[in-house]
Amino acid sequence: MSYYSIFPKLMRVAILFFLGITYQPIFAQNVGALNAIDLRVEYLENPVGIDITNPRFSWVLTSEERAKKQSAYQILVASSPNLLDNGSVDLWNSGKVISSTTNQIEYFGKTLESRMQVYWKVRSWDNDDNPSEWSDIAYWSMGLLNFSDWEAGWIGFDIPAEELDQDNDLELAPSPYLRTEFETKLESKIERATVYVSAMGLFELRLNGERIGEDYFTPGWTDYHKRIYYFTYDVTEQVEEGANAFGAILSDGWYAGYVGYGRTLKGIIDGERNFWGRKTGVRAQLEIEYADGDKQIISTVSDLQRRINPVQAFNPQSSEKVYNDNENIWVASTGPLRESDILMGETYDSRLENLGWDRAGFDDAGWQPVTWRSNPRGVVEAYPGVPVQIQDEIRAIARTEPSPGTYIFDFGKNFAGVVRLRVRGDAGTKVVLRYGEMLHTDGSLMTENLRAARSTDTYILNGGGDESWLPQFTYHGFQFVEVTGYPGVPEIEAVIGIAMNSSTQQVGEIEFEGDLNWGGPAPLVTQLFENIKTTQFANFFDVPTDCPQRDERMGWTGDAQVYFRTSAYIADVSAFFTKWMRDVRDAQLPYGAYSNYAPIPFQHAFDFSPGWMDGGVILPYMLYRTYGDKRLLEEHWNSLTDFMEFQKRAAGDNNLRPQGGQNFGDWLVVGYNTDKDFIASAYYAYDLYLMAEMAEALGKADEARSYRELFSEVKAAFLEKYLLENGKLTEDSQTAYSMALAMRLYPEEFEQSGADRLAELVIENGSRLETGIAGVSHLLPILSKYGHEDIAYRLLMQTEYPSWGYSVINGATSIWERWNSYTKEGGFMDPTMNSFSHYANGSVGEWMFSDIAGIDINQPGYTKFEIKPLIKEAPFSGVSAEHKSISGMIKSSWTKHANSVTMEVSIPANTTAEVYVPAVSIDVVTERGDNIANVEGVVFNRIEGRYVVFDVQGGQYKFMSSEAFERL
Ligand code: BGC
């Protein structure tokens, strides 16, 4: 019999009162209509080892009923799930908080300490003040918050000179393998085992013959002189009773390996590798907690450290036992991994495998002592992002043999990752895998556009039967793999594509019905959208890279800012960009400019460029709009103001373009190249506008005012220089009008004429593009905003060069760097800069969501949004889109038949949408056949142009407009 049935309610209240616990109606009579799901902490689901001591909560509300709002919430946080369930929380009880907020809510309980395991749940009261059931319990744990929590030291292995291949002109060295063994105590049960690990370079940790965790390219790319991340893994299941083996394999990674175009520009820029250090190292600490309260720590430690102080070698403040003295000895050796480099590839000689090296009992007598490494200069922090993981296995769709013994596998799409090789043959046989994005006309692999990235993986067989190999510290951008040296003819399954990228969860999808009217092999826009997604995922690789294949792969700030909104429609990029915004700050130049890329391994002749440095302003603003994230704005604020001071100084008295640095302009435009200073000034003004908005969001009224004033002055100077009396711009180009209108630089009275001129220019250009990456992201949104929906759709459906469609009809499976990366007449563009996986020109994905499906943000974090689809001129019979926002799942689909339209929308509980239904009047609109005036959750707001606008509350609705476009 339960506690609840024995005691009547009043008595329960009295007992609880007596125990000092306030009665909470956990089992309320009226269960409210809301459901709290998708609980997150710092944007992550049940994160392990965070180091933020006031983490932020979010959840999503759902309801079977319409128009449900949250009137209040309560969060309970405890150190065990039991405490949550019996209502006696020990860390935080928020109490009933009157608020509709479900996101960015800060923890405000007891101080969180290192290693804590924390459980939480939430409930929400609806608009009738009925509480929901409690949500499922969610979890997070704290990492190591203090320097003194680290018992482990940094160790590495200096590869003996005789193992270095003197003829290897890339000077790639074998990877170190490090190992130790330890015994667990048998008298007590192991309750929990946790590993904390970081590396200079890349690590793979091994415990008892298995890999720890599913992350690759850890600890991620940062400016290691400023910060270096650690990862936390729960390994309770992997620790064995008694003897255990613990080890690590290291690789140069970004830390010491080849990065960017260092080798291609040898002599021009400062170095080609070793940008942060020459020697890899690892720091790992395995903590085992026993049921009897004992704790055992197995740490990376060198003999030298041990000799200096056998108990507390490098951390005199610590009171904890450092290591199991004699048992925990680390030794090192090389092994089968002879070369491993992100850009150059891997070489694995399986004859050199130290079988069983990562298991207890292995004879490591021939292994060497490890070397002590000094602490890296950067702070050691918990990784805040989403690590790279294996996402997919991709089977080849074809295998050809362009020359005898040379096989080419075609994976059907251009992605990032490696391949898994399966082979059987004689010991010493060498199979070479080369990766490429395209084929030459003779069917051979095109690799010229990879520049100095060797992108070659080599496997040497041990002859022991069926062998299988997956490279792990390298990746490539490719659609094709060339295999040579394979014993016999490889089966098509001998080489399987392994797609890898940061695990940004997909949250957006869009489908186009009836998209067949151009007569090609695949629906045009459907394929274009596929190409956008593929290219995004291939490039969101710890940082947003420009491309995944050539010797570049850097986080270019210009590309990221033009593409951000598309990326956020497609995937949850909240934690990914939270991490990268730190990189952007770390890369800020001493005089205030944001760098052209982050992290910044080397300085190019140029430091900063308009359009690129402005990413430092545009991105936090967009993140705030998308996720409601004010903390990011706070963290970024000083850096932002430094940047604006730099701009002001550089702009000088005329308030125009900041002088100096590089000026890339409308990068890779085909046709008229809009004046670069025009673009620079427009960005400067736009930054000021956004600064005012952000200052306001942060309650910095004075700063908001002064940024607004300066914006007006810069705008006036801009118009003085670039606006003609007839309302046209001196720069009469697609890019100029798109940018000036999007960046709010046009005087109101001329806005429409500016947009009309833009439409004219597009028509004069045969409805083809004449923009680079700066102009193109604004072009379609501006055309449709000012009533030129038809022209916007014409551009979208265009298949003549230059256009998006041109790449699609020429077989693109990804977004190309240039409009002319390949043309029928000219073939491949100059390979010195020609990537076939560059997301910037895919920024049209934003318009697909914001205008074709019509889903757009109104209030930060989608607490209020609009659904305003462009239906009339659409070349499709229907569209169906969904986007899971931070406030819940939004759906928008529509179908049209001659003059009528059906719109089905799904609005998350606790949000409001302005839904724009195309209709000649309110009388022709119904919802599931009902007169719109009587529909719960729907209130008429206004008529705007061709639309009747309704305020719609949470729920699912099916609107029908019987006269959508004209009076019958
Ligand atoms: C990169 C671009 C980048 C540009 C800046 C290129 O090499 O691939 O994406 O924005 O340089 O000029």
mmCIF file with all atom_site columns, C-alpha atoms in Angstrom, residues 790-902:
data_model
loop_
_atom_site.group_PDB
_atom_site.id
_atom_site.type_symbol
_atom_site.label_atom_id
_atom_site.label_alt_id
_atom_site.label_comp_id
_atom_site.label_asym_id
_atom_site.label_entity_id
_atom_site.label_seq_id
_atom_site.pdbx_PDB_ins_code
_atom_site.Cartn_x
_atom_site.Cartn_y
_atom_site.Cartn_z
_atom_site.occupancy
_atom_site.B_iso_or_equiv
_atom_site.pdbx_formal_charge
_atom_site.auth_seq_id
_atom_site.auth_comp_id
_atom_site.auth_asym_id
_atom_site.auth_atom_id
_atom_site.pdbx_PDB_model_num
ATOM 1   C CA . ASP A 1 790 ? 7.795  35.385 -59.660 1.00 0.00 ? 790 ASP A CA 1
ATOM 2   C CA . ILE A 1 791 ? 11.342 36.564 -60.399 1.00 0.00 ? 791 ILE A CA 1
ATOM 3   C CA . ALA A 1 792 ? 12.682 34.920 -57.265 1.00 0.00 ? 792 ALA A CA 1
ATOM 4   C CA . TYR A 1 793 ? 11.147 31.605 -58.335 1.00 0.00 ? 793 TYR A CA 1
ATOM 5   C CA . ARG A 1 794 ? 12.535 32.053 -61.845 1.00 0.00 ? 794 ARG A CA 1
ATOM 6   C CA . LEU A 1 795 ? 16.027 32.369 -60.399 1.00 0.00 ? 795 LEU A CA 1
ATOM 7   C CA . LEU A 1 796 ? 15.483 29.319 -58.245 1.00 0.00 ? 796 LEU A CA 1
ATOM 8   C CA . MET A 1 797 ? 14.340 27.213 -61.202 1.00 0.00 ? 797 MET A CA 1
ATOM 9   C CA . GLN A 1 798 ? 16.928 28.560 -63.630 1.00 0.00 ? 798 GLN A CA 1
ATOM 10  C CA . THR A 1 799 ? 19.158 25.919 -65.172 1.00 0.00 ? 799 THR A CA 1
ATOM 11  C CA . GLU A 1 800 ? 21.199 28.171 -67.417 1.00 0.00 ? 800 GLU A CA 1
ATOM 12  C CA . TYR A 1 801 ? 24.593 29.263 -66.226 1.00 0.00 ? 801 TYR A CA 1
ATOM 13  C CA . PRO A 1 802 ? 25.108 30.912 -63.753 1.00 0.00 ? 802 PRO A CA 1
ATOM 14  C CA . SER A 1 803 ? 22.464 29.459 -61.485 1.00 0.00 ? 803 SER A CA 1
ATOM 15  C CA . TRP A 1 804 ? 21.979 26.827 -58.828 1.00 0.00 ? 804 TRP A CA 1
ATOM 16  C CA . GLY A 1 805 ? 20.105 24.680 -61.318 1.00 0.00 ? 805 GLY A CA 1
ATOM 17  C CA . TYR A 1 806 ? 23.060 24.674 -63.683 1.00 0.00 ? 806 TYR A CA 1
ATOM 18  C CA . SER A 1 807 ? 25.110 22.654 -61.214 1.00 0.00 ? 807 SER A CA 1
ATOM 19  C CA . VAL A 1 808 ? 22.186 20.302 -60.590 1.00 0.00 ? 808 VAL A CA 1
ATOM 20  C CA . ILE A 1 809 ? 21.621 19.491 -64.254 1.00 0.00 ? 809 ILE A CA 1
ATOM 21  C CA . ASN A 1 810 ? 25.337 18.912 -64.602 1.00 0.00 ? 810 ASN A CA 1
ATOM 22  C CA . GLY A 1 811 ? 25.209 16.187 -61.993 1.00 0.00 ? 811 GLY A CA 1
ATOM 23  C CA . ALA A 1 812 ? 26.167 18.073 -58.823 1.00 0.00 ? 812 ALA A CA 1
ATOM 24  C CA . THR A 1 813 ? 25.590 16.166 -55.600 1.00 0.00 ? 813 THR A CA 1
ATOM 25  C CA . SER A 1 814 ? 26.829 19.089 -53.507 1.00 0.00 ? 814 SER A CA 1
ATOM 26  C CA . ILE A 1 815 ? 27.141 22.873 -53.591 1.00 0.00 ? 815 ILE A CA 1
ATOM 27  C CA . TRP A 1 816 ? 30.132 24.063 -55.563 1.00 0.00 ? 816 TRP A CA 1
ATOM 28  C CA . GLU A 1 817 ? 32.535 26.800 -54.546 1.00 0.00 ? 817 GLU A CA 1
ATOM 29  C CA . ARG A 1 818 ? 31.989 28.709 -57.778 1.00 0.00 ? 818 ARG A CA 1
ATOM 30  C CA . TRP A 1 819 ? 29.111 29.153 -60.164 1.00 0.00 ? 819 TRP A CA 1
ATOM 31  C CA . ASN A 1 820 ? 31.655 28.081 -62.784 1.00 0.00 ? 820 ASN A CA 1
ATOM 32  C CA . SER A 1 821 ? 33.401 25.307 -60.876 1.00 0.00 ? 821 SER A CA 1
ATOM 33  C CA . TYR A 1 822 ? 32.446 23.315 -63.930 1.00 0.00 ? 822 TYR A CA 1
ATOM 34  C CA . THR A 1 823 ? 30.933 24.527 -67.199 1.00 0.00 ? 823 THR A CA 1
ATOM 35  C CA . LYS A 1 824 ? 30.087 22.545 -70.280 1.00 0.00 ? 824 LYS A CA 1
ATOM 36  C CA . GLU A 1 825 ? 32.237 24.826 -72.385 1.00 0.00 ? 825 GLU A CA 1
ATOM 37  C CA . GLY A 1 826 ? 35.195 25.339 -70.070 1.00 0.00 ? 826 GLY A CA 1
ATOM 38  C CA . GLY A 1 827 ? 35.268 22.048 -68.138 1.00 0.00 ? 827 GLY A CA 1
ATOM 39  C CA . PHE A 1 828 ? 36.663 22.300 -64.638 1.00 0.00 ? 828 PHE A CA 1
ATOM 40  C CA . MET A 1 829 ? 37.747 25.695 -63.447 1.00 0.00 ? 829 MET A CA 1
ATOM 41  C CA . ASP A 1 830 ? 41.378 26.283 -62.527 1.00 0.00 ? 830 ASP A CA 1
ATOM 42  C CA . PRO A 1 831 ? 42.098 23.646 -59.864 1.00 0.00 ? 831 PRO A CA 1
ATOM 43  C CA . THR A 1 832 ? 44.074 25.993 -57.659 1.00 0.00 ? 832 THR A CA 1
ATOM 44  C CA . MET A 1 833 ? 40.794 27.072 -56.105 1.00 0.00 ? 833 MET A CA 1
ATOM 45  C CA . ASN A 1 834 ? 37.912 24.873 -57.069 1.00 0.00 ? 834 ASN A CA 1
ATOM 46  C CA . SER A 1 835 ? 36.065 22.969 -54.414 1.00 0.00 ? 835 SER A CA 1
ATOM 47  C CA . PHE A 1 836 ? 32.917 20.971 -55.066 1.00 0.00 ? 836 PHE A CA 1
ATOM 48  C CA . SER A 1 837 ? 31.800 21.109 -51.468 1.00 0.00 ? 837 SER A CA 1
ATOM 49  C CA . HIS A 1 838 ? 31.479 24.721 -50.348 1.00 0.00 ? 838 HIS A CA 1
ATOM 50  C CA . TYR A 1 839 ? 28.261 25.631 -48.580 1.00 0.00 ? 839 TYR A CA 1
ATOM 51  C CA . ALA A 1 840 ? 28.219 29.435 -48.989 1.00 0.00 ? 840 ALA A CA 1
ATOM 52  C CA . ASN A 1 841 ? 26.275 29.463 -52.262 1.00 0.00 ? 841 ASN A CA 1
ATOM 53  C CA . GLY A 1 842 ? 23.786 27.091 -50.663 1.00 0.00 ? 842 GLY A CA 1
ATOM 54  C CA . SER A 1 843 ? 22.502 30.002 -48.577 1.00 0.00 ? 843 SER A CA 1
ATOM 55  C CA . VAL A 1 844 ? 19.346 29.856 -50.706 1.00 0.00 ? 844 VAL A CA 1
ATOM 56  C CA . GLY A 1 845 ? 18.261 27.109 -48.295 1.00 0.00 ? 845 GLY A CA 1
ATOM 57  C CA . GLU A 1 846 ? 17.226 29.903 -45.933 1.00 0.00 ? 846 GLU A CA 1
ATOM 58  C CA . TRP A 1 847 ? 14.716 31.220 -48.460 1.00 0.00 ? 847 TRP A CA 1
ATOM 59  C CA . MET A 1 848 ? 13.306 27.735 -49.000 1.00 0.00 ? 848 MET A CA 1
ATOM 60  C CA . PHE A 1 849 ? 12.303 27.623 -45.326 1.00 0.00 ? 849 PHE A CA 1
ATOM 61  C CA . SER A 1 850 ? 11.585 31.302 -44.703 1.00 0.00 ? 850 SER A CA 1
ATOM 62  C CA . ASP A 1 851 ? 9.639  31.970 -47.889 1.00 0.00 ? 851 ASP A CA 1
ATOM 63  C CA . ILE A 1 852 ? 8.664  28.851 -49.818 1.00 0.00 ? 852 ILE A CA 1
ATOM 64  C CA . ALA A 1 853 ? 7.463  27.169 -46.622 1.00 0.00 ? 853 ALA A CA 1
ATOM 65  C CA . GLY A 1 854 ? 7.218  30.597 -45.012 1.00 0.00 ? 854 GLY A CA 1
ATOM 66  C CA . ILE A 1 855 ? 8.569  29.728 -41.533 1.00 0.00 ? 855 ILE A CA 1
ATOM 67  C CA . ASP A 1 856 ? 10.358 32.727 -40.073 1.00 0.00 ? 856 ASP A CA 1
ATOM 68  C CA . ILE A 1 857 ? 11.319 34.045 -36.649 1.00 0.00 ? 857 ILE A CA 1
ATOM 69  C CA . ASN A 1 858 ? 9.377  36.910 -35.159 1.00 0.00 ? 858 ASN A CA 1
ATOM 70  C CA . GLN A 1 859 ? 10.503 36.890 -31.509 1.00 0.00 ? 859 GLN A CA 1
ATOM 71  C CA . PRO A 1 860 ? 13.862 35.419 -30.404 1.00 0.00 ? 860 PRO A CA 1
ATOM 72  C CA . GLY A 1 861 ? 13.800 31.669 -29.912 1.00 0.00 ? 861 GLY A CA 1
ATOM 73  C CA . TYR A 1 862 ? 10.633 31.201 -32.009 1.00 0.00 ? 862 TYR A CA 1
ATOM 74  C CA . THR A 1 863 ? 8.353  32.060 -29.104 1.00 0.00 ? 863 THR A CA 1
ATOM 75  C CA . LYS A 1 864 ? 6.532  33.956 -31.823 1.00 0.00 ? 864 LYS A CA 1
ATOM 76  C CA . PHE A 1 865 ? 7.054  33.283 -35.498 1.00 0.00 ? 865 PHE A CA 1
ATOM 77  C CA . GLU A 1 866 ? 5.332  33.622 -38.818 1.00 0.00 ? 866 GLU A CA 1
ATOM 78  C CA . ILE A 1 867 ? 4.186  31.270 -41.500 1.00 0.00 ? 867 ILE A CA 1
ATOM 79  C CA . LYS A 1 868 ? 3.973  33.200 -44.739 1.00 0.00 ? 868 LYS A CA 1
ATOM 80  C CA . PRO A 1 869 ? 4.466  30.904 -47.703 1.00 0.00 ? 869 PRO A CA 1
ATOM 81  C CA . LEU A 1 870 ? 4.945  32.095 -51.273 1.00 0.00 ? 870 LEU A CA 1
ATOM 82  C CA . ILE A 1 871 ? 2.345  30.049 -53.056 1.00 0.00 ? 871 ILE A CA 1
ATOM 83  C CA . LYS A 1 872 ? 0.956  31.984 -55.985 1.00 0.00 ? 872 LYS A CA 1
ATOM 84  C CA . GLU A 1 873 ? 3.942  31.881 -58.310 1.00 0.00 ? 873 GLU A CA 1
ATOM 85  C CA . ALA A 1 874 ? 5.464  28.692 -56.954 1.00 0.00 ? 874 ALA A CA 1
ATOM 86  C CA . PRO A 1 875 ? 6.355  26.161 -59.651 1.00 0.00 ? 875 PRO A CA 1
ATOM 87  C CA . PHE A 1 876 ? 5.243  23.363 -57.351 1.00 0.00 ? 876 PHE A CA 1
ATOM 88  C CA . SER A 1 877 ? 1.816  21.941 -56.611 1.00 0.00 ? 877 SER A CA 1
ATOM 89  C CA . GLY A 1 878 ? 2.723  21.658 -52.970 1.00 0.00 ? 878 GLY A CA 1
ATOM 90  C CA . VAL A 1 879 ? 5.401  21.988 -50.353 1.00 0.00 ? 879 VAL A CA 1
ATOM 91  C CA . SER A 1 880 ? 5.813  20.300 -47.041 1.00 0.00 ? 880 SER A CA 1
ATOM 92  C CA . ALA A 1 881 ? 8.322  21.513 -44.478 1.00 0.00 ? 881 ALA A CA 1
ATOM 93  C CA . GLU A 1 882 ? 9.132  21.029 -40.856 1.00 0.00 ? 882 GLU A CA 1
ATOM 94  C CA . HIS A 1 883 ? 11.557 22.703 -38.532 1.00 0.00 ? 883 HIS A CA 1
ATOM 95  C CA . LYS A 1 884 ? 12.104 21.688 -34.945 1.00 0.00 ? 884 LYS A CA 1
ATOM 96  C CA . SER A 1 885 ? 12.900 24.975 -33.254 1.00 0.00 ? 885 SER A CA 1
ATOM 97  C CA . ILE A 1 886 ? 14.109 25.510 -29.694 1.00 0.00 ? 886 ILE A CA 1
ATOM 98  C CA . SER A 1 887 ? 10.417 26.116 -28.850 1.00 0.00 ? 887 SER A CA 1
ATOM 99  C CA . GLY A 1 888 ? 9.131  22.971 -30.556 1.00 0.00 ? 888 GLY A CA 1
ATOM 100 C CA . MET A 1 889 ? 8.199  21.408 -33.869 1.00 0.00 ? 889 MET A CA 1
ATOM 101 C CA . ILE A 1 890 ? 6.827  23.753 -36.521 1.00 0.00 ? 890 ILE A CA 1
ATOM 102 C CA . LYS A 1 891 ? 5.223  22.348 -39.649 1.00 0.00 ? 891 LYS A CA 1
ATOM 103 C CA . SER A 1 892 ? 4.074  24.158 -42.712 1.00 0.00 ? 892 SER A CA 1
ATOM 104 C CA . SER A 1 893 ? 2.692  22.478 -45.811 1.00 0.00 ? 893 SER A CA 1
ATOM 105 C CA . TRP A 1 894 ? 0.541  23.766 -48.562 1.00 0.00 ? 894 TRP A CA 1
ATOM 106 C CA . THR A 1 895 ? -1.067 22.551 -51.754 1.00 0.00 ? 895 THR A CA 1
ATOM 107 C CA . LYS A 1 896 ? -2.648 24.613 -54.461 1.00 0.00 ? 896 LYS A CA 1
ATOM 108 C CA . HIS A 1 897 ? -5.253 23.771 -57.043 1.00 0.00 ? 897 HIS A CA 1
ATOM 109 C CA . ALA A 1 898 ? -5.910 26.509 -59.586 1.00 0.00 ? 898 ALA A CA 1
ATOM 110 C CA . ASN A 1 899 ? -7.354 29.249 -57.398 1.00 0.00 ? 899 ASN A CA 1
ATOM 111 C CA . SER A 1 900 ? -7.615 27.476 -54.074 1.00 0.00 ? 900 SER A CA 1
ATOM 112 C CA . VAL A 1 901 ? -5.049 26.705 -51.421 1.00 0.00 ? 901 VAL A CA 1
ATOM 113 C CA . THR A 1 902 ? -4.888 24.343 -48.471 1.00 0.00 ? 902 THR A CA 1
#
